[in-house]
XYZ file of N, CA and C in Angstrom:
444
model
N 0.825 -1.206 -0.012
C -0.030 0.070 0.051
C 0.900 1.310 0.016
N 0.703 2.074 -0.881
C 1.434 3.421 -0.984
C 0.816 4.352 -0.138
N 1.711 5.272 0.381
C 1.244 6.336 1.252
C 0.729 7.522 0.549
N 0.117 8.481 1.164
C -0.439 9.597 0.738
C 0.694 10.550 0.222
N 0.747 11.207 -0.882
C 1.732 12.221 -1.097
C 1.095 13.619 -1.240
N 1.536 14.421 -0.424
C 0.916 15.788 -0.286
C 1.624 16.629 -1.536
N 0.654 17.390 -2.196
C 1.205 18.118 -3.220
C 1.748 17.806 -4.534
N 1.570 16.560 -4.841
C 2.011 15.852 -6.072
C 1.191 15.827 -7.148
N -0.106 16.109 -6.856
C -1.158 16.055 -8.008
C -0.874 17.238 -8.865
N -1.248 16.926 -10.117
C -1.358 18.091 -11.187
C 0.100 18.192 -11.756
N 0.147 19.118 -12.775
C 1.502 19.415 -13.483
C 2.511 20.040 -12.821
N 3.699 19.664 -13.053
C 4.822 20.414 -12.313
C 5.335 21.460 -13.308
N 5.325 21.125 -14.616
C 5.811 22.087 -15.501
C 4.696 22.242 -16.771
N 4.271 23.401 -16.977
C 3.305 23.804 -18.038
C 4.043 24.504 -19.138
N 3.967 24.056 -20.265
C 4.608 24.630 -21.455
C 3.513 25.429 -22.159
N 3.846 26.750 -22.458
C 2.869 27.483 -23.268
C 3.522 28.150 -24.398
N 2.960 27.980 -25.706
C 3.642 28.352 -26.886
C 3.102 29.838 -27.096
N 4.185 30.816 -27.325
C 3.660 32.273 -27.540
C 4.430 32.597 -28.795
N 3.643 33.390 -29.526
C 4.337 33.990 -30.978
C 3.856 35.441 -31.095
N 3.353 35.996 -30.102
C 2.831 37.429 -30.106
C 1.428 37.579 -30.709
N 0.859 36.430 -31.128
C -0.586 36.571 -31.615
C -1.367 36.818 -30.470
N -2.596 37.358 -30.651
C -3.659 37.471 -29.521
C -4.093 36.175 -28.907
N -4.145 35.120 -29.764
C -4.523 33.830 -29.097
C -3.367 33.143 -28.338
N -2.258 33.476 -28.736
C -1.060 32.736 -27.963
C -0.891 33.667 -26.754
N -1.118 34.952 -26.597
C -1.108 35.606 -25.413
C -2.226 35.310 -24.362
N -3.392 34.914 -24.969
C -4.411 34.382 -24.085
C -4.143 33.048 -23.548
N -3.413 32.379 -24.355
C -2.963 30.853 -24.036
C -2.033 31.072 -22.718
N -1.096 32.040 -23.005
C -0.122 32.281 -21.942
C -0.792 32.769 -20.596
N -1.873 33.577 -20.664
C -2.655 34.055 -19.486
C -3.177 32.735 -18.870
N -3.980 31.960 -19.638
C -4.683 30.742 -19.189
C -3.529 29.904 -18.540
N -2.354 29.656 -19.189
C -1.420 28.711 -18.543
C -0.962 29.331 -17.287
N -0.788 30.610 -17.212
C -0.429 31.313 -15.923
C -1.244 31.032 -14.790
N -2.540 30.942 -15.145
C -3.483 30.701 -14.108
C -3.390 29.247 -13.640
N -3.206 28.406 -14.484
C -2.997 27.006 -14.134
C -1.843 26.806 -13.476
N -0.602 27.433 -13.743
C 0.506 27.326 -13.071
C 0.373 27.795 -11.699
N -0.330 28.977 -11.452
C -0.478 29.403 -10.360
C -1.260 28.611 -9.207
N -2.412 28.098 -9.743
C -3.205 27.155 -8.982
C -2.501 25.834 -8.764
N -1.788 25.409 -9.598
C -0.879 24.123 -9.499
C 0.397 24.241 -8.904
N 0.917 25.412 -8.526
C 2.083 25.746 -8.082
C 3.120 25.044 -9.116
N 2.910 25.190 -10.283
C 3.627 24.641 -11.337
C 4.598 25.732 -11.875
N 5.747 25.230 -12.684
C 6.627 26.172 -13.275
C 5.925 26.369 -14.727
N 5.720 27.671 -14.982
C 5.241 28.101 -16.313
C 6.495 28.314 -17.269
N 6.515 27.549 -18.321
C 7.678 27.634 -19.415
C 7.032 28.415 -20.598
N 7.245 29.481 -20.894
C 6.741 30.210 -22.055
C 7.681 29.968 -23.121
N 7.314 29.343 -24.172
C 8.231 28.971 -25.432
C 7.853 29.799 -26.703
N 8.754 30.447 -27.201
C 8.703 31.103 -28.517
C 9.549 30.298 -29.480
N 8.980 29.698 -30.523
C 9.770 29.114 -31.622
C 10.095 29.955 -32.674
N 11.233 30.381 -32.803
C 11.817 31.251 -34.025
C 11.711 30.370 -35.222
N 10.940 30.844 -36.251
C 10.836 30.140 -37.486
C 12.459 30.439 -38.185
N 12.624 29.309 -38.962
C 13.792 29.222 -39.707
C 13.195 29.332 -41.154
N 13.373 30.311 -41.905
C 12.958 30.434 -43.235
C 13.972 30.360 -44.382
N 14.180 29.221 -44.820
C 15.170 28.993 -45.874
C 15.206 29.995 -47.068
N 13.837 30.227 -47.579
C 13.671 31.047 -48.714
C 14.024 32.389 -48.308
N 13.653 32.880 -47.052
C 14.075 34.232 -46.793
C 15.614 34.442 -46.652
N 16.211 33.489 -46.074
C 17.776 33.509 -45.892
C 18.370 33.532 -47.144
N 17.885 32.594 -48.218
C 18.500 32.574 -49.501
C 18.425 33.892 -50.224
N 17.345 34.713 -50.020
C 17.108 35.978 -50.554
C 17.870 37.133 -49.792
N 18.550 36.726 -48.653
C 19.183 37.693 -47.934
C 18.546 38.510 -47.007
N 17.274 37.963 -46.686
C 16.452 38.792 -45.640
C 16.987 38.498 -44.325
N 16.999 39.478 -43.438
C 17.545 39.351 -42.188
C 16.568 38.721 -41.158
N 16.243 37.331 -41.617
C 15.280 36.606 -40.905
C 15.562 36.512 -39.313
N 16.750 36.019 -39.147
C 17.177 35.868 -37.647
C 17.019 37.210 -36.779
N 17.421 38.272 -37.300
C 17.306 39.559 -36.603
C 15.917 39.775 -36.298
N 15.034 39.602 -37.267
C 13.489 39.831 -37.043
C 12.966 38.873 -35.995
N 13.323 37.677 -36.061
C 12.725 36.638 -35.027
C 13.470 36.997 -33.723
N 14.545 37.315 -33.680
C 15.272 37.809 -32.336
C 14.426 39.041 -31.865
N 14.113 39.967 -32.618
C 13.362 41.212 -32.189
C 12.052 40.806 -31.554
N 11.314 39.809 -32.241
C 10.156 39.306 -31.776
C 10.236 38.750 -30.363
N 11.145 37.800 -30.295
C 11.622 37.151 -29.070
C 11.797 38.268 -27.846
N 12.743 39.196 -28.304
C 12.902 40.215 -27.251
C 11.666 41.102 -26.899
N 10.781 41.271 -27.841
C 9.555 41.949 -27.535
C 8.708 41.235 -26.809
N 8.481 39.783 -27.090
C 7.702 38.899 -26.182
C 8.253 38.985 -24.681
N 9.552 38.824 -24.505
C 10.135 38.731 -23.203
C 9.770 39.948 -22.427
N 9.840 41.307 -23.185
C 9.542 42.568 -22.511
C 8.019 42.524 -22.092
N 7.166 42.165 -22.998
C 5.771 42.148 -22.660
C 5.455 41.341 -21.698
N 5.914 40.098 -21.565
C 5.702 39.166 -20.532
C 6.114 39.668 -19.275
N 7.357 40.101 -19.135
C 7.943 40.774 -18.045
C 7.121 41.854 -17.454
N 6.645 42.874 -18.402
C 5.890 43.934 -17.839
C 4.495 43.286 -17.392
N 3.882 42.362 -17.924
C 2.663 41.781 -17.568
C 2.788 41.164 -16.129
N 3.995 40.472 -15.923
C 4.387 39.852 -14.652
C 4.446 40.899 -13.626
N 5.222 41.856 -13.945
C 5.324 43.038 -12.945
C 4.017 43.713 -12.446
N 3.177 43.783 -13.429
C 1.823 44.328 -12.959
C 0.978 43.527 -12.096
N 1.164 42.045 -12.125
C 0.317 41.309 -11.276
C 1.231 40.609 -10.222
N 2.463 41.049 -9.996
C 3.258 40.140 -9.041
C 2.873 40.269 -7.719
N 1.982 41.395 -7.214
C 1.509 41.359 -5.973
C 0.177 40.450 -5.712
N -0.465 40.250 -6.815
C -1.622 39.376 -6.971
C -1.352 38.116 -7.087
N -0.541 37.651 -8.167
C -0.244 36.328 -8.598
C 1.212 35.989 -8.432
N 1.399 34.888 -7.726
C 3.000 34.445 -7.629
C 3.086 33.294 -8.508
N 3.612 33.452 -9.648
C 3.798 32.474 -10.684
C 5.297 32.586 -11.079
N 5.945 31.142 -10.896
C 7.266 31.019 -11.386
C 7.212 30.759 -12.978
N 8.050 31.620 -13.685
C 8.043 31.409 -15.034
C 9.360 31.531 -15.588
N 9.654 30.853 -16.819
C 10.836 31.001 -17.557
C 10.380 31.357 -19.000
N 11.364 31.916 -19.722
C 11.114 32.097 -21.092
C 12.179 31.306 -21.907
N 11.830 30.689 -22.961
C 12.837 29.827 -23.670
C 12.387 30.093 -25.132
N 13.569 30.134 -25.863
C 13.457 30.155 -27.467
C 13.950 28.999 -27.979
N 13.316 28.524 -28.984
C 13.788 27.297 -29.866
C 13.574 27.823 -31.265
N 14.385 27.102 -32.055
C 14.323 27.416 -33.589
C 13.716 26.197 -34.347
N 13.070 26.615 -35.402
C 12.485 25.534 -36.186
C 11.017 25.826 -36.457
N 10.347 24.794 -36.880
C 8.821 25.016 -37.106
C 8.204 24.966 -35.843
N 6.960 25.498 -35.793
C 6.357 25.800 -34.461
C 6.025 24.323 -33.823
N 5.521 23.351 -34.630
C 5.214 22.075 -33.972
C 6.586 21.390 -33.518
N 7.689 21.242 -34.182
C 8.744 20.607 -33.763
C 9.495 21.312 -32.614
N 9.395 22.593 -32.721
C 9.980 23.486 -31.756
C 9.285 23.225 -30.309
N 7.859 23.164 -30.340
C 7.105 22.782 -28.981
C 7.425 21.494 -28.635
N 7.487 20.638 -29.455
C 7.753 19.196 -29.080
C 9.154 19.146 -28.351
N 10.155 19.733 -29.005
C 11.405 19.843 -28.494
C 11.371 20.287 -27.029
N 10.705 21.647 -26.923
C 10.593 22.180 -25.561
C 9.971 21.347 -24.630
N 8.844 20.766 -24.906
C 7.960 19.849 -24.007
C 8.949 18.739 -23.598
N 9.658 18.114 -24.528
C 10.698 16.950 -24.147
C 11.725 17.512 -23.153
N 12.345 18.487 -23.579
C 13.427 19.100 -22.819
C 13.099 19.649 -21.310
N 11.921 20.140 -21.307
C 11.538 20.754 -19.980
C 10.724 19.871 -19.091
N 10.532 18.568 -19.798
C 9.772 17.515 -19.055
C 8.381 18.098 -18.819
N 7.733 18.570 -19.667
C 6.468 19.087 -19.521
C 5.330 18.149 -19.178
N 4.537 18.556 -18.221
C 3.328 17.867 -17.897
C 2.110 18.049 -18.729
N 2.138 19.338 -19.225
C 0.978 19.804 -19.970
C 1.483 20.848 -20.935
N 0.741 21.094 -22.009
C 1.130 22.013 -23.151
C -0.220 22.796 -23.460
N -0.044 24.147 -23.429
C -1.220 25.100 -23.700
C -0.633 26.010 -24.892
N -1.670 26.034 -25.947
C -1.399 26.664 -27.135
C -2.680 27.543 -27.548
N -2.509 28.603 -28.269
C -3.758 29.316 -28.750
C -4.121 28.794 -30.064
N -5.427 29.044 -30.465
C -5.930 28.384 -31.568
C -5.172 29.178 -32.804
N -5.082 28.386 -33.776
C -4.322 28.977 -35.154
C -5.079 30.011 -35.709
N -4.371 31.141 -35.990
C -5.039 32.305 -36.678
C -4.667 32.296 -38.187
N -4.068 31.165 -38.593
C -3.699 31.136 -40.046
C -4.739 30.155 -40.827
N -5.146 30.778 -41.987
C -6.080 30.150 -42.889
C -5.365 28.791 -43.470
N -4.108 28.797 -43.602
C -3.243 27.752 -44.329
C -3.376 26.416 -43.423
N -3.481 26.534 -42.205
C -3.558 25.456 -41.370
C -4.781 24.410 -41.519
N -5.730 25.121 -42.193
C -6.992 24.207 -42.591
C -6.399 23.040 -43.386
N -5.455 23.382 -44.221
C -5.067 22.246 -45.365
C -4.039 21.367 -44.618
N -2.978 22.046 -44.030
C -1.905 21.248 -43.489
C -2.148 20.639 -41.960
N -3.097 21.336 -41.299
C -3.221 20.998 -39.813
C -2.625 22.050 -38.956
N -3.171 22.314 -37.946
C -2.670 23.356 -36.963
C -1.731 22.813 -36.129
N -0.886 23.532 -35.451
C 0.149 23.093 -34.562
C -0.698 22.333 -33.349
N -1.765 22.944 -32.915
C -2.628 22.580 -31.772
C -3.039 21.036 -32.122
N -3.582 20.905 -33.289
C -4.125 19.479 -33.722
C -3.002 18.622 -33.813
N -1.952 18.906 -34.301
C -0.589 18.132 -34.350
C -0.187 17.672 -32.960
N -0.202 18.528 -32.087
C 0.250 18.267 -30.565
C -0.695 17.304 -29.927
N -2.045 17.469 -30.223
C -3.133 16.625 -29.726
C -2.877 15.335 -30.279
N -2.724 15.142 -31.560
C -2.499 13.919 -32.256
C -1.271 13.221 -31.646
N -0.232 13.756 -31.346
C 0.916 13.214 -30.784
C 0.685 12.316 -29.527
N -0.345 12.812 -28.740
C -0.797 12.117 -27.725
C 0.200 11.875 -26.559
N 1.144 12.950 -26.420
C 2.241 12.708 -25.363
C 2.022 13.630 -24.167
N 1.209 14.541 -24.300
C 0.887 15.439 -23.116
C -0.528 15.769 -23.120
N -1.153 16.109 -22.139
C -2.524 17.021 -22.215
C -2.136 18.212 -22.824
N -3.115 18.566 -23.770
C -2.872 19.828 -24.543
C -4.261 20.627 -24.415
N -4.044 21.817 -24.073
C -5.182 22.693 -24.066
C -5.173 23.796 -25.113
N -6.117 23.839 -25.908
C -6.224 24.921 -27.004
C -7.097 26.025 -26.545
N -6.461 27.227 -26.436
C -7.287 28.488 -25.987
C -7.765 29.237 -27.133
N -8.875 29.592 -27.286
C -9.501 30.281 -28.535
C -9.025 31.794 -28.422
């Protein structure tokens, strides 16, 4: 017979994918609430796209995605400062390179995620290829919450 374990229910690490879109920021806010209630670590993950075509044309793709990452960190830090007296949430910001699905899978694996939270896709093209959220759900490796 196993003994009762206090405080071990629920996720320890919640990964939330952020890309600056309204739905990803809502997903981050939802994940922050989950993390606060579960006393879990909130790992905010931005996947920097690698655009081979843009690089071939000489476009400064890396600089642009670095700027997006820095902007997201600044926005998240500002939001965290505003609510620090109300919410005590442990959080980290991580960047990965690649396509969004592969980057979130890598992040969830590396960070030993217990749950993944993403925003609903705002791209019409995902109806044909499949959204990141649907692909994460189909992977069946973590509970996935999709925030509208």
